[in-house]
PDB file of C-alpha atoms in Angstrom:
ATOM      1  CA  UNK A   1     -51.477  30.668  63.889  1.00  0.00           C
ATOM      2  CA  UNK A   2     -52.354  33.985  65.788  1.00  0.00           C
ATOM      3  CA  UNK A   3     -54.019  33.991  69.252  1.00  0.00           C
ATOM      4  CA  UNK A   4     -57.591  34.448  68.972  1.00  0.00           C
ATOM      5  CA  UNK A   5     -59.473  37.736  69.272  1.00  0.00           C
ATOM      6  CA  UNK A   6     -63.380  38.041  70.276  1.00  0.00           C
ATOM      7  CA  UNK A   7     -65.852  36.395  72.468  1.00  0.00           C
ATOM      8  CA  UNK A   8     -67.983  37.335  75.250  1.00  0.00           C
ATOM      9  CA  UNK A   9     -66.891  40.239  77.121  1.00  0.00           C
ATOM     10  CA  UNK A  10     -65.690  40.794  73.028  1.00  0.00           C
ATOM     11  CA  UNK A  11     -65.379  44.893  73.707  1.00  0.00           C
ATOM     12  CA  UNK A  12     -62.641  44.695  76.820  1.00  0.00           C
ATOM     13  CA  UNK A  13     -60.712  41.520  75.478  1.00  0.00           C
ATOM     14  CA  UNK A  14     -60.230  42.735  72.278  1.00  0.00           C
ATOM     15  CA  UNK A  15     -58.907  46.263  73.714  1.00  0.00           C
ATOM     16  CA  UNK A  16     -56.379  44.048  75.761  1.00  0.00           C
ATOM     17  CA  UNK A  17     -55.272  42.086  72.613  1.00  0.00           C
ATOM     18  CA  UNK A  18     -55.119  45.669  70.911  1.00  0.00           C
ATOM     19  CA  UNK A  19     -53.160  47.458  73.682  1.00  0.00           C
ATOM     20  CA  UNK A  20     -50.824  43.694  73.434  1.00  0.00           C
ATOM     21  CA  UNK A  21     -50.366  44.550  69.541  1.00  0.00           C
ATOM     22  CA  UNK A  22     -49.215  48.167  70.491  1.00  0.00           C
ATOM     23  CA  UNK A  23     -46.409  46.806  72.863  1.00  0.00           C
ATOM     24  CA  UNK A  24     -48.531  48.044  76.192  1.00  0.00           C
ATOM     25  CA  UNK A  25     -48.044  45.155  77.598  1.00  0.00           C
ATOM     26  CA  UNK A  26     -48.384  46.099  81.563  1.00  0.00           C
ATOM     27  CA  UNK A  27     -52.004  48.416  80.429  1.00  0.00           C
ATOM     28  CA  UNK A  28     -52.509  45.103  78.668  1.00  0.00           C
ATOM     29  CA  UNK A  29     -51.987  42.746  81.596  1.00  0.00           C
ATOM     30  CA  UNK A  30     -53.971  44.610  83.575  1.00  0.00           C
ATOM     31  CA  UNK A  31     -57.634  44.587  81.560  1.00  0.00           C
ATOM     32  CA  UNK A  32     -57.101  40.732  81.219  1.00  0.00           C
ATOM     33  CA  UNK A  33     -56.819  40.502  85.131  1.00  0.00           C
ATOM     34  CA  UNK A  34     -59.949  42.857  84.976  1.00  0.00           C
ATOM     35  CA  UNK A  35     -61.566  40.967  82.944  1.00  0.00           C
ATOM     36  CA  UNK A  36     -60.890  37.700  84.719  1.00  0.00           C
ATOM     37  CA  UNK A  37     -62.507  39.046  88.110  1.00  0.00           C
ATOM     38  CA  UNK A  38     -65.684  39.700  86.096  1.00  0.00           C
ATOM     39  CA  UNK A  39     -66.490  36.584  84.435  1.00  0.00           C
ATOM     40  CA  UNK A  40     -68.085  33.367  85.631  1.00  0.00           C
ATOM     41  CA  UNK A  41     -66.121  30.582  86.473  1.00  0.00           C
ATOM     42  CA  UNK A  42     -67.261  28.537  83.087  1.00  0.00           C
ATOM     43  CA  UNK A  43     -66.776  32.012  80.607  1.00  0.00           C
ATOM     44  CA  UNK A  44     -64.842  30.644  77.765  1.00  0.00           C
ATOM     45  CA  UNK A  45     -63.100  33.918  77.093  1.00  0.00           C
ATOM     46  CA  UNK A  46     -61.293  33.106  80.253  1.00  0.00           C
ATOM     47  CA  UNK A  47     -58.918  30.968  78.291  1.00  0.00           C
ATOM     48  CA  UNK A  48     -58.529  33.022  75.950  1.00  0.00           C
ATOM     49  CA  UNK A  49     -57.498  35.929  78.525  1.00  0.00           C
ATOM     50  CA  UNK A  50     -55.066  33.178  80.216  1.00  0.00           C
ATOM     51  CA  UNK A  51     -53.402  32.862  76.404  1.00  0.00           C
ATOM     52  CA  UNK A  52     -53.597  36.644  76.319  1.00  0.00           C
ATOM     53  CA  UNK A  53     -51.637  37.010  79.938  1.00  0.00           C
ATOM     54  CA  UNK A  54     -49.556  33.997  78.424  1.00  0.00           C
ATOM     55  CA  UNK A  55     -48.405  36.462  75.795  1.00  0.00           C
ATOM     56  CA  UNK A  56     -48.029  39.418  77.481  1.00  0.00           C
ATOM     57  CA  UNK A  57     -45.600  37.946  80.276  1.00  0.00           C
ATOM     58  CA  UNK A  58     -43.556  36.650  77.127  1.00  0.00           C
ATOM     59  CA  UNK A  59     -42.940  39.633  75.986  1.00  0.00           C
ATOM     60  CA  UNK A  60     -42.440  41.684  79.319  1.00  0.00           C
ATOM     61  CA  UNK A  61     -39.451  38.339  79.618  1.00  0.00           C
ATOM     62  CA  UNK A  62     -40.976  36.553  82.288  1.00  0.00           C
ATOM     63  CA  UNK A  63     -41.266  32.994  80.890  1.00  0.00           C
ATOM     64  CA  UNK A  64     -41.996  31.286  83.939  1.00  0.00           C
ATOM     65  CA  UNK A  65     -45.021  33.132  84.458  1.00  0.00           C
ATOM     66  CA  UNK A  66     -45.729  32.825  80.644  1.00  0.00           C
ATOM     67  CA  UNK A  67     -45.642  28.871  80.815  1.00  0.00           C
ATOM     68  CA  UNK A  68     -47.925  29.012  83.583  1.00  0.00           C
ATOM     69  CA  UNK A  69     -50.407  31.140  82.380  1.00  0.00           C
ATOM     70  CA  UNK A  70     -50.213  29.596  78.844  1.00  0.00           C
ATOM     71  CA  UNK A  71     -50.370  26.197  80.540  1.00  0.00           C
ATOM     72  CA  UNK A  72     -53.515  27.094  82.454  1.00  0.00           C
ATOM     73  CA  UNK A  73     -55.394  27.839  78.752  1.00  0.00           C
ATOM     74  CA  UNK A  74     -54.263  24.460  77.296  1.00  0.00           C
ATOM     75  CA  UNK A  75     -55.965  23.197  80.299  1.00  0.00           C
ATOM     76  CA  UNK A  76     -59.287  24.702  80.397  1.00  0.00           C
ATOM     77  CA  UNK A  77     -59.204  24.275  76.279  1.00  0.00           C
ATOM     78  CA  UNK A  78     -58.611  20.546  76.738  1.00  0.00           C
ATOM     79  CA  UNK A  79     -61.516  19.867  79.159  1.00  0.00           C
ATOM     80  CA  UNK A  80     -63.868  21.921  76.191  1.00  0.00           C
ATOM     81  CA  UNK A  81     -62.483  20.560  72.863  1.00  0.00           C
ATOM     82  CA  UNK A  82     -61.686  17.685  71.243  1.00  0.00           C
ATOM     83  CA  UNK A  83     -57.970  16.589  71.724  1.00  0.00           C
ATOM     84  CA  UNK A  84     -57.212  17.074  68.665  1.00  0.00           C
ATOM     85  CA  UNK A  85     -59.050  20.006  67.531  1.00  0.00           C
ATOM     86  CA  UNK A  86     -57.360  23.210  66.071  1.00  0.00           C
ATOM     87  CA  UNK A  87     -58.096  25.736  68.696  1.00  0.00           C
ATOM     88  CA  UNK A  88     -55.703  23.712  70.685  1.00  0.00           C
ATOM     89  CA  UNK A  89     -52.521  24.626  68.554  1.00  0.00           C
ATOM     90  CA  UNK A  90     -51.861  27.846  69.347  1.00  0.00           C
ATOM     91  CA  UNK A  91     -51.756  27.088  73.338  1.00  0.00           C
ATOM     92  CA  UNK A  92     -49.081  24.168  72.411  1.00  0.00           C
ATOM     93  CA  UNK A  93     -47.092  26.443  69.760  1.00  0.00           C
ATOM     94  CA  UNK A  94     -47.135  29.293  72.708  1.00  0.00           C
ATOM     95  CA  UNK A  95     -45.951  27.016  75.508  1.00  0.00           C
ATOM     96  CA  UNK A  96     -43.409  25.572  72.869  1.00  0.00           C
ATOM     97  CA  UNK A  97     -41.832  28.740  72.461  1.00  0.00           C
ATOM     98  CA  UNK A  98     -42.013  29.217  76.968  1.00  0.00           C
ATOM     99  CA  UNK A  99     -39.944  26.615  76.393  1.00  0.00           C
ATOM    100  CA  UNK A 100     -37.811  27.786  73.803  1.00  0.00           C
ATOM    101  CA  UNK A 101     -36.990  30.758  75.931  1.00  0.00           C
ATOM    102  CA  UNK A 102     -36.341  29.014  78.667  1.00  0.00           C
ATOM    103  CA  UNK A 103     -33.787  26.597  76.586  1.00  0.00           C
ATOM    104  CA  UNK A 104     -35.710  23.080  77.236  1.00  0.00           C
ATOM    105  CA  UNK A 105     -35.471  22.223  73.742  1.00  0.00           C
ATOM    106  CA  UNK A 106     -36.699  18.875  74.204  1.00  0.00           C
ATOM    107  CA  UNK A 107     -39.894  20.186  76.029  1.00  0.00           C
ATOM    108  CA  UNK A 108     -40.593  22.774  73.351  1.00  0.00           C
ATOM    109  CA  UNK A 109     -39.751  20.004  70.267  1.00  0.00           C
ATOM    110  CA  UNK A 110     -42.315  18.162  71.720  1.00  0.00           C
ATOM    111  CA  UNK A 111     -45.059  20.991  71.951  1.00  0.00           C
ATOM    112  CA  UNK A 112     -43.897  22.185  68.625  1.00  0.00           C
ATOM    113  CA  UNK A 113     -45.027  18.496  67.113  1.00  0.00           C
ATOM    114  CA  UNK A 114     -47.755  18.322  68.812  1.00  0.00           C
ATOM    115  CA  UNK A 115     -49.271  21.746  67.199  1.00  0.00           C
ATOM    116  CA  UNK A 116     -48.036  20.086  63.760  1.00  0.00           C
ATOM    117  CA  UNK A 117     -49.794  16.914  63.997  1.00  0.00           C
ATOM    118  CA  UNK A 118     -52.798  18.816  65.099  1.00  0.00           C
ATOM    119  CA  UNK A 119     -52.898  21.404  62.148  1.00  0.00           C
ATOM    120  CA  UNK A 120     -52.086  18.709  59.449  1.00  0.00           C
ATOM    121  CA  UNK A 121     -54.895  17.001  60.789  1.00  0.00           C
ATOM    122  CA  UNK A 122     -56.866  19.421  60.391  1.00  0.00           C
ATOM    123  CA  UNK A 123     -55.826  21.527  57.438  1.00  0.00           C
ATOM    124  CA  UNK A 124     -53.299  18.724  55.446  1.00  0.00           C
ATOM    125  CA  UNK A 125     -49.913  18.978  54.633  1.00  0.00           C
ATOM    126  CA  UNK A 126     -49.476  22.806  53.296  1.00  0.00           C
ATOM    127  CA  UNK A 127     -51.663  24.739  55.625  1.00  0.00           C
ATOM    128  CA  UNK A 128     -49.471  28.324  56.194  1.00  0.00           C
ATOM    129  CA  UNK A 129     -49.410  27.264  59.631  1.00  0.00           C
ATOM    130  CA  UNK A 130     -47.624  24.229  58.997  1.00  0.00           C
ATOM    131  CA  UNK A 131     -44.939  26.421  57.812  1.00  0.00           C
ATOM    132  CA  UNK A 132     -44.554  28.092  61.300  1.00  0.00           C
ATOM    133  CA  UNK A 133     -44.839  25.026  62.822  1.00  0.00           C
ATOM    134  CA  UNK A 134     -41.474  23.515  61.129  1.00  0.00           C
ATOM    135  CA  UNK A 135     -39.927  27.212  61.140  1.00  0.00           C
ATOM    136  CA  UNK A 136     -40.523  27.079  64.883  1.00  0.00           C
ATOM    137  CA  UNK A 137     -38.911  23.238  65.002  1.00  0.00           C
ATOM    138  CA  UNK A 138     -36.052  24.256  62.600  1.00  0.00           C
ATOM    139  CA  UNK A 139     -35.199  26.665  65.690  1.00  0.00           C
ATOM    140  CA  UNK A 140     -35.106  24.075  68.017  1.00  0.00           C
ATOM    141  CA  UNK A 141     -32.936  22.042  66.237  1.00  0.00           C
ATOM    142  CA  UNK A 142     -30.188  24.710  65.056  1.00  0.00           C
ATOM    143  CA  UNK A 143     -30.337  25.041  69.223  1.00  0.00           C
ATOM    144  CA  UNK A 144     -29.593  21.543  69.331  1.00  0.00           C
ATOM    145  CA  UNK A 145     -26.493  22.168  66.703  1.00  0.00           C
ATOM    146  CA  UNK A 146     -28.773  19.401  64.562  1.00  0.00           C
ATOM    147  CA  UNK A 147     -28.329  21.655  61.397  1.00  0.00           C
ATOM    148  CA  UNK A 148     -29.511  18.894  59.212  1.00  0.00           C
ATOM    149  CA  UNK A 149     -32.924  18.696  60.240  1.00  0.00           C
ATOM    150  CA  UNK A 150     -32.990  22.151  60.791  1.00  0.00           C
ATOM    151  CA  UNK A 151     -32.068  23.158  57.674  1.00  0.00           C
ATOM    152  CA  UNK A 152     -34.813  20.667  55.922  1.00  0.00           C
ATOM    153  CA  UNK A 153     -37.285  22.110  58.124  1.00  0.00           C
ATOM    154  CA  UNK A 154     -36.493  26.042  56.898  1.00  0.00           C
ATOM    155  CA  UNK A 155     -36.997  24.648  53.343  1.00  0.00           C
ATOM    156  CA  UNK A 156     -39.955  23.268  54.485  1.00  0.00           C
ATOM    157  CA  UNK A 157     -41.078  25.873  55.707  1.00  0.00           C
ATOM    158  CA  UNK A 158     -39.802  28.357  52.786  1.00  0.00           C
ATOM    159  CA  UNK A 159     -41.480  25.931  50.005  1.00  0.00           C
ATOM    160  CA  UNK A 160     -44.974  26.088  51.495  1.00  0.00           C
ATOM    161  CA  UNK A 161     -44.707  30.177  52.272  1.00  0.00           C
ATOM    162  CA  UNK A 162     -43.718  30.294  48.507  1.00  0.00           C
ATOM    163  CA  UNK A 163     -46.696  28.832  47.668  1.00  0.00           C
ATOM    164  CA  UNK A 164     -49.218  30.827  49.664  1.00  0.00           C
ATOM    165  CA  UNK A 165     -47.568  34.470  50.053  1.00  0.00           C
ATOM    166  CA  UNK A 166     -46.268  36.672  48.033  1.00  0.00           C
ATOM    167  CA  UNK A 167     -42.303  36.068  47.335  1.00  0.00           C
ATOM    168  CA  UNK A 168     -41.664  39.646  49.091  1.00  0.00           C
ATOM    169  CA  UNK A 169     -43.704  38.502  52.398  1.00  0.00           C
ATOM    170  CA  UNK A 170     -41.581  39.107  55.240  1.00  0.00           C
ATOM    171  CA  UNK A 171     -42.392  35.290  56.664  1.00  0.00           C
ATOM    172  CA  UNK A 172     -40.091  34.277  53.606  1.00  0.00           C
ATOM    173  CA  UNK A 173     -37.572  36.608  54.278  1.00  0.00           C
ATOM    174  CA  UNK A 174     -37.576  34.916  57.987  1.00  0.00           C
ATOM    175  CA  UNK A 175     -37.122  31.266  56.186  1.00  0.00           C
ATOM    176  CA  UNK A 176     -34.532  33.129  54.147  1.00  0.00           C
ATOM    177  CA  UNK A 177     -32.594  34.627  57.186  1.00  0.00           C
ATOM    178  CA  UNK A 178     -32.973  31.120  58.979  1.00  0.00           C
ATOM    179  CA  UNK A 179     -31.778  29.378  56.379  1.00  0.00           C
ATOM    180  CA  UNK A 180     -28.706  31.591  56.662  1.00  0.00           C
ATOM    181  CA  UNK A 181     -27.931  31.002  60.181  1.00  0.00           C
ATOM    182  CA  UNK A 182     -27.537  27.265  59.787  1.00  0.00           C
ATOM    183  CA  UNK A 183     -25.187  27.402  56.474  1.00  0.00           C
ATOM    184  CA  UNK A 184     -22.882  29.867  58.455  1.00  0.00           C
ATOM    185  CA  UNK A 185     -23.091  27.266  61.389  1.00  0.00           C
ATOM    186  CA  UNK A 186     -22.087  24.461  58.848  1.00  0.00           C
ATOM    187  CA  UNK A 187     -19.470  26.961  57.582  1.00  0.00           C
ATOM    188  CA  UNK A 188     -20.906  27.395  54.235  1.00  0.00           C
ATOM    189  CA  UNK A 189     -20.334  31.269  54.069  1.00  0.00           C
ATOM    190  CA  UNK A 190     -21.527  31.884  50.301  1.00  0.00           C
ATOM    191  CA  UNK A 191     -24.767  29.913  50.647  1.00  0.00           C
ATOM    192  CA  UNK A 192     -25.406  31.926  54.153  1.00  0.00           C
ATOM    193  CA  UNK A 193     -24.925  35.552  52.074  1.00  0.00           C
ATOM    194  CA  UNK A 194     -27.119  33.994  49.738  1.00  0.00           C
ATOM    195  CA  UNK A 195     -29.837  33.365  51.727  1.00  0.00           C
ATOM    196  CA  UNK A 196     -29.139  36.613  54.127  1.00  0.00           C
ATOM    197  CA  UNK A 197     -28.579  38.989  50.907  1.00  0.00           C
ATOM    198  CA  UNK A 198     -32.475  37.432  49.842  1.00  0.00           C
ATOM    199  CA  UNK A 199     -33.863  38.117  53.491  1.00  0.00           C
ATOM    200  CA  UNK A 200     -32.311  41.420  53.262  1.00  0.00           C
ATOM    201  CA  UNK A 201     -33.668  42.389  49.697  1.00  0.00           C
ATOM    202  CA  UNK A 202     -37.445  41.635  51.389  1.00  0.00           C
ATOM    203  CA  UNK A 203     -36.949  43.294  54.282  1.00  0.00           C
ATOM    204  CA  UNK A 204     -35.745  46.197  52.556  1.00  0.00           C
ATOM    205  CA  UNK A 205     -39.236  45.921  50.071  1.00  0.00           C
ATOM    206  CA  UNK A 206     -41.493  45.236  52.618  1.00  0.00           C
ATOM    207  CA  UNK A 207     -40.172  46.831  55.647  1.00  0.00           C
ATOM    208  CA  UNK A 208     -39.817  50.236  57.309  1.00  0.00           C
ATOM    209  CA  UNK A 209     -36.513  51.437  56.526  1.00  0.00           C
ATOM    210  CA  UNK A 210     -35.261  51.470  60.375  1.00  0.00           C
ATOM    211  CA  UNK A 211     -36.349  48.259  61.752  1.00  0.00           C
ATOM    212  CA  UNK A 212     -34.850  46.571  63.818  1.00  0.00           C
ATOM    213  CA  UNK A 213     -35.109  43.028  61.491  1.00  0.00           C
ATOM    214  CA  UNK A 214     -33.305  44.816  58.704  1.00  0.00           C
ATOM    215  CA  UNK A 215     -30.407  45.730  61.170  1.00  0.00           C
ATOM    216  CA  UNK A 216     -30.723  42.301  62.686  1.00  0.00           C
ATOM    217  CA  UNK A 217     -29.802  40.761  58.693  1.00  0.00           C
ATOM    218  CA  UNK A 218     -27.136  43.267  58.058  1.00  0.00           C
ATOM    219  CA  UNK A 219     -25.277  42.320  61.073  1.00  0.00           C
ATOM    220  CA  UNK A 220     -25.700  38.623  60.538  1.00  0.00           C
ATOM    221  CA  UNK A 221     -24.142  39.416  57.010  1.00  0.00           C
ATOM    222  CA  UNK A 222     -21.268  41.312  58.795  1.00  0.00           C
ATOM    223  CA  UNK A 223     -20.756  38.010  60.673  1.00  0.00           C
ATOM    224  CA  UNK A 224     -20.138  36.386  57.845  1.00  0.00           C
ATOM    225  CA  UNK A 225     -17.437  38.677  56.141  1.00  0.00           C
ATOM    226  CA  UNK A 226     -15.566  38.730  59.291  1.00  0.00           C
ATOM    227  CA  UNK A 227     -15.822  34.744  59.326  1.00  0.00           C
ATOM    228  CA  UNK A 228     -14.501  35.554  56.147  1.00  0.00           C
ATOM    229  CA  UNK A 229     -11.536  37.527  57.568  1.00  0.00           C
ATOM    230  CA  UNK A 230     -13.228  40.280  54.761  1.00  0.00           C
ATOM    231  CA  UNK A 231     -13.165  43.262  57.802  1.00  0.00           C
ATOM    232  CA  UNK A 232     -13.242  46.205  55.378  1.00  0.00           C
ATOM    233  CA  UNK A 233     -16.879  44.477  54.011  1.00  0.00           C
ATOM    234  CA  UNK A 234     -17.862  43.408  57.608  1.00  0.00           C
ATOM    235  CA  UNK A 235     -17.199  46.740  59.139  1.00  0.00           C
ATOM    236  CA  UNK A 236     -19.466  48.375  56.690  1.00  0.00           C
ATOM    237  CA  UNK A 237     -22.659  45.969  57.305  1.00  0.00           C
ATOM    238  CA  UNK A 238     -21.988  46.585  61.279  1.00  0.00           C
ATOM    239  CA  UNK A 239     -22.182  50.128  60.764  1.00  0.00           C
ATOM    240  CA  UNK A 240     -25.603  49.969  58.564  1.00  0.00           C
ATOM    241  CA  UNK A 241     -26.294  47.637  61.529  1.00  0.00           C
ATOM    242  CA  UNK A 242     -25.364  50.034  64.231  1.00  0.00           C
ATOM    243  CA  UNK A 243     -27.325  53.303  62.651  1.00  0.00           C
ATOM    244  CA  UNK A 244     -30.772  51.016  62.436  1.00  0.00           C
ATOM    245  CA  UNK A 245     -29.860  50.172  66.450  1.00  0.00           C
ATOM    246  CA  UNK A 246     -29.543  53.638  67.302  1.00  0.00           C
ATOM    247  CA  UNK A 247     -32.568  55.281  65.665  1.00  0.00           C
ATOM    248  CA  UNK A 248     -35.505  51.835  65.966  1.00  0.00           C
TER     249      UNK A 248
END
């Protein structure tokens, strides 16, 4: 679910979400301060530019400041809606992932569900977001080392991207890659090149040549020849690894 664009003062929020998108993020952080200091007290958009600053900080690596600013939408959101409507969901999938970063799985499990139960309400049982939702959980879990349920989550996930994007979509090359990370934690080496060696093939397709997710699978499949004790093989995946570092 992507954080929402528009609304009153539509011409200076959307340039912040813009200038967000472009990686600007201290140009971006400063037109949604801007634009808080101009609006009323009751403006809508001002949640909105609280999920905006919430995003921003993320990125920038401050996740305490994230939490609280993503925190403060939820709250202004909840007074407005319904409990359970769906604008709700992205300010619980955002402060999940505050929590991700800042490694209190249980807290960001909990957020996590809460955006599920929320979505599934409202859009059923194979809404895409639904799929980001358990990709999100499966996270948490291979955190926890509970590669069981993360691993049934990533199919999850996979099964219902199948089914609404193309099979070259990057989002199934992430459910691909995912999968991958728990076999190798289970030590199941051939179904973890399986699963990289698929992510890899859609990232190639769908993909600038040097970016950095490409370089992030090639390494991961290095990982696995050298759990392999294959060095020659690992050596050469590092090194297609290492070029992508040096020029992304």
């Amino acid at each position: 679910m992507k954080n929402e664009h528009g609304g009153g003062e539509k011409n200076l929020l959307s340039f912040g979400n813009v200038l967000a998108d472009m990686g600007k993020f201290d140009e971006a952080e400063k037109y949604y301060l801007r634009l808080l200091d101009q609006l009323p007290p009751d403006e809508p958009d001002i949640a909105r530019c609280y999920h905006g600053l919430g995003n921003v900080t993320d990125e920038k690596g401050d996740y305490d400041s994230s939490l609280e600013w993503h925190e403060k939408s939820l709250k202004m959101r909840i007074k407005a809606l319904k409990p359970d409507h769906p604008h709700l969901a992205p300010s619980y999938i955002s402060i999940g992932c505050d929590h991700f970063n800042k490694s209190d799985y249980p807290k960001a499990l909990e957020s996590y569900n809460t955006a599920l139960e929320i979505i599934k309400k409202a859009f059923g049982e194979s809404h895409p977001d639904i799929a980001m939702c358990l990709n999100n959980i499966g996270c948490v879990y291979e955190r926890q080392k509970n590669y069981s349920k993360a691993l049934e989550c990533h199919q999850q996930a996979l099964d219902i991207r199948l089914d609404y994007l193309p099979k070259d979509h990057p989002e199934v090359a992430q459910s691909h890659h995912n999968m991958g990370n728990i076999y190798r934690c289970q030590g199941e080496y051939d179904l973890a090149l399986q699963h990289y060696n698929e992510s890899l093939e859609i990232k190639t397709k769908s993909l600038p040549p040097e970016h950095r997710d490409i370089a992030l699978t090639l390494e991961n499949i290095g990982n696995i020849y050298k759990d392999k004790k294959e060095y020659h093989r690992a050596l050469e995946y590092y090194k297609k690894a290492e070029h992508i570092y040096c020029h992304s």
